[in-house]
Amino acid sequence: MFGIRLMFLLAVMGGIIAFIADKLGSKIGKKKLSVFGLRPHKTSVLLTVLSGVLIALFSMGILAVSSQSARTALFGMEKLQKDLARINKEKISAETEYNKAMDSLKQKNEAIAELDQKIRVSNEEKAATEKELEKADISLNEVRSQYQVTQGALVAARDEVKSLTEARDKLNTDINDLKQETAELQQGLVAMRGGQMMYGSGEIVFAAVLKGGLSEEENQKQVNWLLDSANGSAVNRIGLEPDSKASVIWASREECEKLLELLKKTKGDVLVRVRSIANTVVGQPVLCSMEVIPNRMVYKNGTKIHQKVIEMDDKNINPDQAFMQFLQEINQMSVKAGVLPDPMTGKVGNMNAVTMVETVTKMQRMGGKVLLIAYADGDITTAGPVQLRVKLEKAPALP
């Protein structure tokens, strides 16, 4: 209703001003009045324009007086626009802060949920721990009773530690003596045989058959004899005097203890091969390991090992090569049967050169087809060597 009254007021005021202006214009036109030296006609036009301006000014004045919104629209629009822009910025900032707050709230809710889960797990662990604690309380009395027993064992253990410490000190002393002896050996032998190869890696220094199932003292004597014999073989290898006191070979205490333990458990004989574990030149100690193999029977005395027919009249056959091939076949068969070969040469035995020449000569005299038969000359065990007795016969003619 206020807007309708305002419009009505503006219309009435405009009509009144127009009426007054028209009357003034008619009066000025009839009397031909002049303002500011203007012609009457232009004076009338000026009056009409001024009346329009007055209508506009009065309309705006009435609007400004009658309505706060109109006053704001007429005089405070620029400020209103600035305030609106500021409010929009604050709105955007508030929305951003709101989103951040929501994200933070979400994270905190997740953290709270995770913390709740941890609390539940902790409570479960606490309950389990309490149960374990109850069990521990029950077993504590048992532990206390065992403590008294352990105290006695501790005293015994301390005595044993003292004994072991003394043994360790003695072992260190032995090691230092061995180092000094080795250095002296190197100084004396390197000057005599500098750089000469003494043993290759894996080469047998000494081999012997030891008996198992004996007393501890007898077993110790066997092992000492084995080491002394191996040392003597090495001393002889480098050309020192047989009665030399130099210790050329070295075997670890652990190797010796293992051998003693095996001899104690074994009832039969065993073959022990003392082997170099690295290439050794003269002047260096020969580091050795002990290879232990059960020494079983492979061929009894008189057992036929191999036989072969050789055609002596064939000019393409060399008697010496044919006989050597026969011996090589025996070597391969013996290895397959269980005789241990020399790791460096692969051979299980050697035949005297004179015997070989005599055998080949007999083959040539017999001529034709000769049957070679090899028999074991004595019992042959895993340790070897393979000693042969070779018999020559005329090969029977084919029917």
mmCIF file of C-alpha atoms in Angstrom:
data_model
loop_
_atom_site.group_PDB
_atom_site.id
_atom_site.type_symbol
_atom_site.label_atom_id
_atom_site.label_comp_id
_atom_site.label_asym_id
_atom_site.label_seq_id
_atom_site.Cartn_x
_atom_site.Cartn_y
_atom_site.Cartn_z
ATOM 1 C CA MET A 1 0.000 0.000 0.000
ATOM 2 C CA PHE A 2 2.890 2.383 0.691
ATOM 3 C CA GLY A 3 4.119 2.047 -2.886
ATOM 4 C CA ILE A 4 0.683 2.851 -4.327
ATOM 5 C CA ARG A 5 0.343 5.948 -2.136
ATOM 6 C CA LEU A 6 3.831 7.059 -3.154
ATOM 7 C CA MET A 7 3.057 6.657 -6.839
ATOM 8 C CA PHE A 8 -0.169 8.579 -6.386
ATOM 9 C CA LEU A 9 1.654 11.375 -4.550
ATOM 10 C CA LEU A 10 4.295 11.624 -7.292
ATOM 11 C CA ALA A 11 1.607 11.735 -10.008
ATOM 12 C CA VAL A 12 -0.332 14.497 -8.226
ATOM 13 C CA MET A 13 2.804 16.526 -7.572
ATOM 14 C CA GLY A 14 3.945 16.121 -11.179
ATOM 15 C CA GLY A 15 0.526 17.214 -12.434
ATOM 16 C CA ILE A 16 0.516 20.286 -10.192
ATOM 17 C CA ILE A 17 4.008 21.327 -11.306
ATOM 18 C CA ALA A 18 3.074 20.798 -14.961
ATOM 19 C CA PHE A 19 -0.108 22.790 -14.520
ATOM 20 C CA ILE A 20 1.717 25.674 -12.890
ATOM 21 C CA ALA A 21 4.377 25.603 -15.592
ATOM 22 C CA ASP A 22 1.731 25.590 -18.307
ATOM 23 C CA LYS A 23 -0.023 28.556 -16.793
ATOM 24 C CA LEU A 24 3.234 30.456 -16.429
ATOM 25 C CA GLY A 25 4.128 29.577 -20.000
ATOM 26 C CA SER A 26 0.795 30.820 -21.307
ATOM 27 C CA LYS A 27 1.046 33.996 -19.255
ATOM 28 C CA ILE A 28 4.612 34.637 -20.427
ATOM 29 C CA GLY A 29 3.556 33.949 -23.989
ATOM 30 C CA LYS A 30 0.623 36.350 -23.881
ATOM 31 C CA LYS A 31 2.549 39.128 -22.211
ATOM 32 C CA LYS A 32 5.640 38.338 -24.253
ATOM 33 C CA LEU A 33 7.860 38.394 -21.166
ATOM 34 C CA SER A 34 11.601 37.837 -21.440
ATOM 35 C CA VAL A 35 14.071 36.264 -18.931
ATOM 36 C CA PHE A 36 17.834 36.788 -19.111
ATOM 37 C CA GLY A 37 17.299 38.703 -22.333
ATOM 38 C CA LEU A 38 15.847 35.667 -24.146
ATOM 39 C CA ARG A 39 13.076 35.882 -26.706
ATOM 40 C CA PRO A 40 9.609 35.130 -25.377
ATOM 41 C CA HIS A 41 9.376 31.834 -27.197
ATOM 42 C CA LYS A 42 12.689 30.592 -25.786
ATOM 43 C CA THR A 43 11.753 31.876 -22.388
ATOM 44 C CA SER A 44 8.639 29.695 -22.591
ATOM 45 C CA VAL A 45 10.784 26.676 -23.534
ATOM 46 C CA LEU A 46 13.196 27.376 -20.682
ATOM 47 C CA LEU A 47 10.301 27.503 -18.259
ATOM 48 C CA THR A 48 9.034 24.148 -19.552
ATOM 49 C CA VAL A 49 12.488 22.557 -19.091
ATOM 50 C CA LEU A 50 12.797 23.941 -15.579
ATOM 51 C CA SER A 51 9.407 22.536 -14.726
ATOM 52 C CA GLY A 52 10.551 19.045 -15.890
ATOM 53 C CA VAL A 53 13.726 19.379 -13.785
ATOM 54 C CA LEU A 54 11.651 20.386 -10.775
ATOM 55 C CA ILE A 55 9.365 17.409 -11.289
ATOM 56 C CA ALA A 56 12.395 15.065 -11.305
ATOM 57 C CA LEU A 57 14.041 16.703 -8.291
ATOM 58 C CA PHE A 58 10.832 16.732 -6.254
ATOM 59 C CA SER A 59 10.175 13.097 -7.212
ATOM 60 C CA MET A 60 13.621 12.045 -6.042
ATOM 61 C CA GLY A 61 13.298 14.135 -2.896
ATOM 62 C CA ILE A 62 9.977 12.586 -2.032
ATOM 63 C CA LEU A 63 11.403 9.125 -2.652
ATOM 64 C CA ALA A 64 14.438 9.883 -0.467
ATOM 65 C CA VAL A 65 12.277 11.248 2.322
ATOM 66 C CA SER A 66 9.664 8.538 2.207
ATOM 67 C CA SER A 67 11.869 5.342 1.818
ATOM 68 C CA GLN A 68 15.131 4.192 3.405
ATOM 69 C CA SER A 69 15.581 1.762 0.497
ATOM 70 C CA ALA A 70 15.250 4.618 -2.004
ATOM 71 C CA ARG A 71 17.803 6.731 -0.101
ATOM 72 C CA THR A 72 20.154 3.751 -0.118
ATOM 73 C CA ALA A 73 19.594 3.177 -3.841
ATOM 74 C CA LEU A 74 20.181 6.873 -4.660
ATOM 75 C CA PHE A 75 23.124 7.701 -2.386
ATOM 76 C CA GLY A 76 24.611 4.458 -0.966
ATOM 77 C CA MET A 77 24.728 2.118 -3.993
ATOM 78 C CA GLU A 78 28.523 2.233 -4.384
ATOM 79 C CA LYS A 79 29.043 1.538 -0.688
ATOM 80 C CA LEU A 80 26.412 -1.196 -0.920
ATOM 81 C CA GLN A 81 28.258 -2.831 -3.809
ATOM 82 C CA LYS A 82 31.541 -2.703 -1.887
ATOM 83 C CA ASP A 83 29.856 -4.222 1.157
ATOM 84 C CA LEU A 84 28.313 -6.899 -1.047
ATOM 85 C CA ALA A 85 31.711 -7.776 -2.559
ATOM 86 C CA ARG A 86 33.260 -7.885 0.917
ATOM 87 C CA ILE A 87 30.458 -10.117 2.154
ATOM 88 C CA ASN A 88 30.910 -12.466 -0.831
ATOM 89 C CA LYS A 89 34.619 -12.752 -0.055
ATOM 90 C CA GLU A 90 33.872 -13.429 3.579
ATOM 91 C CA LYS A 91 31.320 -16.000 2.477
ATOM 92 C CA ILE A 92 33.903 -17.814 0.272
ATOM 93 C CA SER A 93 36.482 -17.661 3.081
ATOM 94 C CA ALA A 94 33.912 -18.947 5.544
ATOM 95 C CA GLU A 95 33.022 -21.809 3.176
ATOM 96 C CA THR A 96 36.729 -22.688 2.829
ATOM 97 C CA GLU A 97 37.189 -22.637 6.571
ATOM 98 C CA TYR A 98 34.035 -24.700 6.928
ATOM 99 C CA ASN A 99 35.368 -27.333 4.472
ATOM 100 C CA LYS A 100 38.694 -27.406 6.299
ATOM 101 C CA ALA A 101 36.889 -27.772 9.600
ATOM 102 C CA MET A 102 34.802 -30.612 8.161
ATOM 103 C CA ASP A 103 37.940 -32.372 6.830
ATOM 104 C CA SER A 104 39.658 -31.916 10.183
ATOM 105 C CA LEU A 105 36.552 -33.221 11.912
ATOM 106 C CA LYS A 106 36.521 -36.253 9.612
ATOM 107 C CA GLN A 107 40.200 -36.958 10.322
ATOM 108 C CA LYS A 108 39.641 -36.569 14.039
ATOM 109 C CA ASN A 109 36.672 -38.919 13.858
ATOM 110 C CA GLU A 110 38.835 -41.477 12.033
ATOM 111 C CA ALA A 111 41.613 -41.006 14.614
ATOM 112 C CA ILE A 112 39.071 -41.449 17.383
ATOM 113 C CA ALA A 113 37.783 -44.646 15.742
ATOM 114 C CA GLU A 114 41.371 -45.933 15.352
ATOM 115 C CA LEU A 115 42.102 -45.006 18.956
ATOM 116 C CA ASP A 116 38.964 -46.837 20.062
ATOM 117 C CA GLN A 117 40.162 -49.916 18.152
ATOM 118 C CA LYS A 118 43.588 -49.661 19.806
ATOM 119 C CA ILE A 119 41.930 -49.320 23.169
ATOM 120 C CA ARG A 120 39.923 -52.481 22.505
ATOM 121 C CA VAL A 121 43.062 -54.349 21.406
ATOM 122 C CA SER A 122 44.944 -52.977 24.408
ATOM 123 C CA ASN A 123 42.201 -54.142 26.710
ATOM 124 C CA GLU A 124 42.313 -57.598 25.162
ATOM 125 C CA GLU A 125 46.112 -57.682 25.495
ATOM 126 C CA LYS A 126 45.772 -56.479 29.061
ATOM 127 C CA ALA A 127 43.378 -59.319 29.816
ATOM 128 C CA ALA A 128 45.750 -61.819 28.175
ATOM 129 C CA THR A 129 48.676 -60.326 30.101
ATOM 130 C CA GLU A 130 46.779 -60.642 33.344
ATOM 131 C CA LYS A 131 46.175 -64.294 32.592
ATOM 132 C CA GLU A 132 49.871 -64.776 31.778
ATOM 133 C CA LEU A 133 50.729 -62.969 34.981
ATOM 134 C CA GLU A 134 48.589 -65.375 36.924
ATOM 135 C CA LYS A 135 50.402 -68.270 35.267
ATOM 136 C CA ALA A 136 53.735 -66.569 35.991
ATOM 137 C CA ASP A 137 52.780 -66.197 39.630
ATOM 138 C CA ILE A 138 51.988 -69.899 39.745
ATOM 139 C CA SER A 139 55.329 -70.852 38.143
ATOM 140 C CA LEU A 140 57.300 -68.335 40.230
ATOM 141 C CA ASN A 141 57.327 -70.669 43.176
ATOM 142 C CA GLU A 142 58.627 -73.447 40.942
ATOM 143 C CA VAL A 143 61.365 -71.134 39.659
ATOM 144 C CA ARG A 144 62.335 -70.209 43.203
ATOM 145 C CA SER A 145 62.650 -73.854 44.111
ATOM 146 C CA GLN A 146 64.745 -74.485 41.000
ATOM 147 C CA TYR A 147 66.906 -71.473 41.849
ATOM 148 C CA GLN A 148 68.401 -73.321 44.789
ATOM 149 C CA VAL A 149 69.304 -76.216 42.503
ATOM 150 C CA THR A 150 70.730 -73.822 39.911
ATOM 151 C CA GLN A 151 72.951 -72.180 42.512
ATOM 152 C CA GLY A 152 74.670 -75.476 43.090
ATOM 153 C CA ALA A 153 75.035 -76.028 39.340
ATOM 154 C CA LEU A 154 76.433 -72.508 39.007
ATOM 155 C CA VAL A 155 79.230 -73.256 41.422
ATOM 156 C CA ALA A 156 80.093 -76.364 39.420
ATOM 157 C CA ALA A 157 79.920 -74.338 36.186
ATOM 158 C CA ARG A 158 82.325 -71.753 37.591
ATOM 159 C CA ASP A 159 84.786 -74.491 38.416
ATOM 160 C CA GLU A 160 84.399 -75.842 34.877
ATOM 161 C CA VAL A 161 84.920 -72.364 33.389
ATOM 162 C CA LYS A 162 88.094 -72.037 35.408
ATOM 163 C CA SER A 163 89.282 -75.380 34.067
ATOM 164 C CA LEU A 164 88.394 -74.392 30.487
ATOM 165 C CA THR A 165 90.201 -71.077 30.917
ATOM 166 C CA GLU A 166 93.334 -72.885 31.982
ATOM 167 C CA ALA A 167 92.986 -75.229 28.986
ATOM 168 C CA ARG A 168 92.529 -72.222 26.685
ATOM 169 C CA ASP A 169 95.667 -70.565 28.050
ATOM 170 C CA LYS A 170 97.594 -73.779 27.478
ATOM 171 C CA LEU A 171 96.208 -73.988 23.926
ATOM 172 C CA ASN A 172 97.266 -70.397 23.226
ATOM 173 C CA THR A 173 100.729 -71.248 24.504
ATOM 174 C CA ASP A 174 100.849 -74.284 22.186
ATOM 175 C CA ILE A 175 99.714 -72.132 19.253
ATOM 176 C CA ASN A 176 102.420 -69.551 19.927
ATOM 177 C CA ASP A 177 105.019 -72.332 20.150
ATOM 178 C CA LEU A 178 103.737 -73.753 16.866
ATOM 179 C CA LYS A 179 103.938 -70.339 15.202
ATOM 180 C CA GLN A 180 107.507 -69.896 16.402
ATOM 181 C CA GLU A 181 108.446 -73.393 15.239
ATOM 182 C CA THR A 182 106.789 -72.755 11.870
ATOM 183 C CA ALA A 183 108.688 -69.502 11.447
ATOM 184 C CA GLU A 184 111.974 -71.254 12.210
ATOM 185 C CA LEU A 185 111.097 -74.015 9.754
ATOM 186 C CA GLN A 186 110.292 -71.475 7.057
ATOM 187 C CA GLN A 187 113.543 -69.603 7.595
ATOM 188 C CA GLY A 188 115.603 -72.790 7.359
ATOM 189 C CA LEU A 189 113.784 -74.513 4.506
ATOM 190 C CA VAL A 190 112.955 -71.546 2.291
ATOM 191 C CA ALA A 191 116.661 -70.753 2.126
ATOM 192 C CA MET A 192 117.326 -74.350 1.033
ATOM 193 C CA ARG A 193 114.385 -74.964 -1.326
ATOM 194 C CA GLY A 194 112.895 -71.549 -1.983
ATOM 195 C CA GLY A 195 109.629 -71.659 -3.922
ATOM 196 C CA GLN A 196 109.686 -75.423 -4.658
ATOM 197 C CA MET A 197 106.237 -77.080 -4.668
ATOM 198 C CA MET A 198 105.961 -79.562 -1.822
ATOM 199 C CA TYR A 199 102.344 -80.815 -1.974
ATOM 200 C CA GLY A 200 99.458 -80.027 -4.237
ATOM 201 C CA SER A 201 95.938 -79.405 -2.945
ATOM 202 C CA GLY A 202 94.261 -82.748 -2.149
ATOM 203 C CA GLU A 203 97.485 -84.750 -2.437
ATOM 204 C CA ILE A 204 97.892 -87.635 0.006
ATOM 205 C CA VAL A 205 100.691 -87.041 2.516
ATOM 206 C CA PHE A 206 100.290 -90.379 4.268
ATOM 207 C CA ALA A 207 97.699 -93.145 4.455
ATOM 208 C CA ALA A 208 97.302 -95.986 6.950
ATOM 209 C CA VAL A 209 94.751 -98.476 8.233
ATOM 210 C CA LEU A 210 93.761 -97.953 11.882
ATOM 211 C CA LYS A 211 91.834 -100.369 14.094
ATOM 212 C CA GLY A 212 88.544 -99.316 15.654
ATOM 213 C CA GLY A 213 86.968 -100.382 18.923
ATOM 214 C CA LEU A 214 90.154 -100.120 21.007
ATOM 215 C CA SER A 215 90.589 -98.287 24.292
ATOM 216 C CA GLU A 216 90.882 -94.533 24.427
ATOM 217 C CA GLU A 217 94.596 -94.732 25.223
ATOM 218 C CA GLU A 218 95.291 -97.110 22.319
ATOM 219 C CA ASN A 219 93.291 -94.922 19.951
ATOM 220 C CA GLN A 220 95.345 -91.901 21.031
ATOM 221 C CA LYS A 221 98.524 -93.855 20.338
ATOM 222 C CA GLN A 222 97.263 -94.763 16.860
ATOM 223 C CA VAL A 223 96.476 -91.134 16.048
ATOM 224 C CA ASN A 224 99.857 -89.969 17.354
ATOM 225 C CA TRP A 225 101.577 -92.646 15.254
ATOM 226 C CA LEU A 226 99.589 -91.536 12.190
ATOM 227 C CA LEU A 227 100.587 -87.869 12.648
ATOM 228 C CA ASP A 228 104.238 -88.780 13.313
ATOM 229 C CA SER A 229 104.321 -90.984 10.242
ATOM 230 C CA ALA A 230 102.731 -88.275 8.080
ATOM 231 C CA ASN A 231 105.244 -85.751 9.412
ATOM 232 C CA GLY A 232 108.096 -88.181 8.674
ATOM 233 C CA SER A 233 106.825 -88.654 5.131
ATOM 234 C CA ALA A 234 106.725 -84.874 4.638
ATOM 235 C CA VAL A 235 110.210 -84.459 6.141
ATOM 236 C CA ASN A 236 111.515 -87.111 3.774
ATOM 237 C CA ARG A 237 109.721 -85.352 0.894
ATOM 238 C CA ILE A 238 111.753 -82.153 1.335
ATOM 239 C CA GLY A 239 115.029 -83.997 1.923
ATOM 240 C CA LEU A 240 115.606 -83.322 5.621
ATOM 241 C CA GLU A 241 117.288 -85.826 7.902
ATOM 242 C CA PRO A 242 114.909 -88.620 8.999
ATOM 243 C CA ASP A 243 115.626 -87.883 12.682
ATOM 244 C CA SER A 244 114.813 -84.171 12.224
ATOM 245 C CA LYS A 245 112.614 -82.740 14.976
ATOM 246 C CA ALA A 246 110.922 -80.264 12.604
ATOM 247 C CA SER A 247 107.121 -80.351 12.535
ATOM 248 C CA VAL A 248 106.198 -80.030 8.868
ATOM 249 C CA ILE A 249 102.508 -80.967 8.893
ATOM 250 C CA TRP A 250 99.674 -79.392 10.864
ATOM 251 C CA ALA A 251 96.252 -80.890 11.548
ATOM 252 C CA SER A 252 93.630 -79.105 13.609
ATOM 253 C CA ARG A 253 92.684 -80.348 17.065
ATOM 254 C CA GLU A 254 89.097 -80.690 15.842
ATOM 255 C CA GLU A 255 90.199 -83.109 13.086
ATOM 256 C CA CYS A 256 92.081 -85.235 15.628
ATOM 257 C CA GLU A 257 89.150 -85.278 18.067
ATOM 258 C CA LYS A 258 86.748 -86.328 15.284
ATOM 259 C CA LEU A 259 89.098 -89.177 14.329
ATOM 260 C CA LEU A 260 89.359 -90.331 17.971
ATOM 261 C CA GLU A 261 85.570 -90.252 18.330
ATOM 262 C CA LEU A 262 85.111 -92.275 15.128
ATOM 263 C CA LEU A 263 87.691 -94.869 16.208
ATOM 264 C CA LYS A 264 85.848 -95.197 19.512
ATOM 265 C CA LYS A 265 82.525 -95.916 17.747
ATOM 266 C CA THR A 266 83.868 -98.104 14.918
ATOM 267 C CA LYS A 267 84.361 -101.846 15.412
ATOM 268 C CA GLY A 268 86.269 -102.670 12.220
ATOM 269 C CA ASP A 269 89.286 -101.196 10.486
ATOM 270 C CA VAL A 270 89.226 -97.776 8.830
ATOM 271 C CA LEU A 271 91.432 -96.242 6.179
ATOM 272 C CA VAL A 272 92.726 -92.798 7.183
ATOM 273 C CA ARG A 273 94.294 -90.623 4.486
ATOM 274 C CA VAL A 274 96.115 -87.504 5.620
ATOM 275 C CA ARG A 275 95.660 -85.042 2.718
ATOM 276 C CA SER A 276 97.000 -81.573 2.008
ATOM 277 C CA ILE A 277 94.147 -79.057 1.868
ATOM 278 C CA ALA A 278 96.090 -76.436 -0.121
ATOM 279 C CA ASN A 279 99.058 -76.065 -2.433
ATOM 280 C CA THR A 280 102.161 -75.920 -0.232
ATOM 281 C CA VAL A 281 105.680 -74.861 -1.122
ATOM 282 C CA VAL A 282 108.796 -75.849 0.783
ATOM 283 C CA GLY A 283 109.125 -73.726 3.896
ATOM 284 C CA GLN A 284 105.400 -73.599 4.627
ATOM 285 C CA PRO A 285 103.593 -75.952 7.044
ATOM 286 C CA VAL A 286 101.447 -78.545 5.279
ATOM 287 C CA LEU A 287 97.849 -77.918 6.380
ATOM 288 C CA CYS A 288 96.157 -81.318 6.447
ATOM 289 C CA SER A 289 92.725 -82.846 6.765
ATOM 290 C CA MET A 290 91.913 -86.455 7.597
ATOM 291 C CA GLU A 291 89.764 -88.508 5.244
ATOM 292 C CA VAL A 292 88.283 -91.560 6.991
ATOM 293 C CA ILE A 293 86.829 -94.439 4.956
ATOM 294 C CA PRO A 294 85.727 -97.914 6.150
ATOM 295 C CA ASN A 295 88.407 -100.374 5.003
ATOM 296 C CA ARG A 296 86.333 -103.243 3.630
ATOM 297 C CA MET A 297 87.504 -106.239 1.666
ATOM 298 C CA VAL A 298 87.332 -105.732 -2.113
ATOM 299 C CA TYR A 299 89.246 -108.740 -3.542
ATOM 300 C CA LYS A 300 90.387 -111.780 -1.594
ATOM 301 C CA ASN A 301 93.737 -113.388 -2.365
ATOM 302 C CA GLY A 302 93.588 -115.326 -5.633
ATOM 303 C CA THR A 303 90.361 -113.687 -6.873
ATOM 304 C CA LYS A 304 90.253 -113.336 -10.663
ATOM 305 C CA ILE A 305 89.905 -109.640 -11.370
ATOM 306 C CA HIS A 306 90.006 -109.439 -15.173
ATOM 307 C CA GLN A 307 90.849 -111.407 -18.302
ATOM 308 C CA LYS A 308 91.372 -110.424 -21.934
ATOM 309 C CA VAL A 309 92.367 -112.020 -25.247
ATOM 310 C CA ILE A 310 95.054 -110.220 -27.300
ATOM 311 C CA GLU A 311 95.858 -111.126 -30.917
ATOM 312 C CA MET A 312 99.661 -110.979 -31.053
ATOM 313 C CA ASP A 313 99.844 -111.693 -34.800
ATOM 314 C CA ASP A 314 97.904 -108.496 -35.578
ATOM 315 C CA LYS A 315 100.535 -106.040 -36.794
ATOM 316 C CA ASN A 316 98.287 -103.092 -35.842
ATOM 317 C CA ILE A 317 98.532 -104.075 -32.158
ATOM 318 C CA ASN A 318 101.493 -102.877 -30.103
ATOM 319 C CA PRO A 319 102.146 -105.452 -27.316
ATOM 320 C CA ASP A 320 103.286 -102.803 -24.828
ATOM 321 C CA GLN A 321 100.230 -100.599 -25.467
ATOM 322 C CA ALA A 322 97.906 -103.612 -25.360
ATOM 323 C CA PHE A 323 99.279 -104.683 -21.966
ATOM 324 C CA MET A 324 99.038 -101.101 -20.638
ATOM 325 C CA GLN A 325 95.417 -100.974 -21.813
ATOM 326 C CA PHE A 326 94.811 -104.241 -19.927
ATOM 327 C CA LEU A 327 96.240 -102.687 -16.748
ATOM 328 C CA GLN A 328 94.139 -99.536 -17.215
ATOM 329 C CA GLU A 329 90.993 -101.645 -17.486
ATOM 330 C CA ILE A 330 91.956 -103.388 -14.228
ATOM 331 C CA ASN A 331 92.480 -99.953 -12.633
ATOM 332 C CA GLN A 332 88.987 -98.805 -13.689
ATOM 333 C CA MET A 333 87.367 -102.055 -12.515
ATOM 334 C CA SER A 334 89.122 -101.862 -9.135
ATOM 335 C CA VAL A 335 87.970 -98.271 -8.592
ATOM 336 C CA LYS A 336 84.377 -99.290 -9.395
ATOM 337 C CA ALA A 337 84.700 -102.242 -7.009
ATOM 338 C CA GLY A 338 85.668 -99.907 -4.144
ATOM 339 C CA VAL A 339 89.447 -99.463 -4.119
ATOM 340 C CA LEU A 340 90.327 -95.813 -3.488
ATOM 341 C CA PRO A 341 92.613 -94.333 -6.159
ATOM 342 C CA ASP A 342 95.345 -91.785 -5.580
ATOM 343 C CA PRO A 343 93.536 -88.409 -5.977
ATOM 344 C CA MET A 344 96.453 -86.946 -7.937
ATOM 345 C CA THR A 345 97.113 -89.828 -10.390
ATOM 346 C CA GLY A 346 93.870 -91.794 -10.287
ATOM 347 C CA LYS A 347 95.833 -95.071 -9.962
ATOM 348 C CA VAL A 348 95.209 -97.867 -7.456
ATOM 349 C CA GLY A 349 98.588 -99.590 -7.739
ATOM 350 C CA ASN A 350 101.872 -99.900 -9.657
ATOM 351 C CA MET A 351 103.460 -102.874 -11.348
ATOM 352 C CA ASN A 352 107.202 -103.376 -11.319
ATOM 353 C CA ALA A 353 108.749 -102.337 -14.630
ATOM 354 C CA VAL A 354 110.782 -105.572 -14.856
ATOM 355 C CA THR A 355 107.616 -107.633 -14.393
ATOM 356 C CA MET A 356 105.883 -105.671 -17.132
ATOM 357 C CA VAL A 357 108.758 -106.226 -19.575
ATOM 358 C CA GLU A 358 108.888 -109.933 -18.770
ATOM 359 C CA THR A 359 105.143 -110.306 -19.287
ATOM 360 C CA VAL A 360 105.185 -108.523 -22.675
ATOM 361 C CA THR A 361 108.167 -110.660 -23.756
ATOM 362 C CA LYS A 362 106.275 -113.864 -22.880
ATOM 363 C CA MET A 363 103.255 -112.617 -24.850
ATOM 364 C CA GLN A 364 105.424 -112.055 -27.918
ATOM 365 C CA ARG A 365 107.014 -115.516 -27.621
ATOM 366 C CA MET A 366 103.654 -117.251 -27.338
ATOM 367 C CA GLY A 367 102.259 -115.492 -30.416
ATOM 368 C CA GLY A 368 98.758 -115.939 -31.757
ATOM 369 C CA LYS A 369 95.852 -115.303 -29.429
ATOM 370 C CA VAL A 370 97.070 -114.846 -25.866
ATOM 371 C CA LEU A 371 94.695 -114.959 -22.862
ATOM 372 C CA LEU A 372 95.724 -112.579 -20.073
ATOM 373 C CA ILE A 373 94.281 -113.373 -16.649
ATOM 374 C CA ALA A 374 94.869 -111.058 -13.624
ATOM 375 C CA TYR A 375 94.500 -112.452 -10.080
ATOM 376 C CA ALA A 376 94.670 -110.615 -6.761
ATOM 377 C CA ASP A 377 98.113 -111.197 -5.263
ATOM 378 C CA GLY A 378 97.041 -111.054 -1.631
ATOM 379 C CA ASP A 379 93.932 -109.602 0.011
ATOM 380 C CA ILE A 380 93.005 -106.220 -1.469
ATOM 381 C CA THR A 381 90.979 -103.802 0.658
ATOM 382 C CA THR A 382 89.635 -100.299 0.117
ATOM 383 C CA ALA A 383 93.036 -98.919 1.056
ATOM 384 C CA GLY A 384 94.771 -100.815 -1.775
ATOM 385 C CA PRO A 385 97.179 -101.093 -3.409
ATOM 386 C CA VAL A 386 96.049 -103.536 -6.083
ATOM 387 C CA GLN A 387 98.829 -106.139 -6.311
ATOM 388 C CA LEU A 388 98.450 -108.431 -9.343
ATOM 389 C CA ARG A 389 99.556 -111.873 -10.391
ATOM 390 C CA VAL A 390 99.236 -112.134 -14.187
ATOM 391 C CA LYS A 391 98.859 -115.507 -15.875
ATOM 392 C CA LEU A 392 99.317 -116.085 -19.641
ATOM 393 C CA GLU A 393 97.574 -118.857 -21.570
ATOM 394 C CA LYS A 394 96.896 -119.721 -25.155
ATOM 395 C CA ALA A 395 93.391 -118.627 -25.960
ATOM 396 C CA PRO A 396 91.162 -121.600 -26.810
ATOM 397 C CA ALA A 397 90.272 -121.833 -30.482
ATOM 398 C CA LEU A 398 86.715 -120.945 -31.436
ATOM 399 C CA PRO A 399 84.575 -123.999 -32.418
#
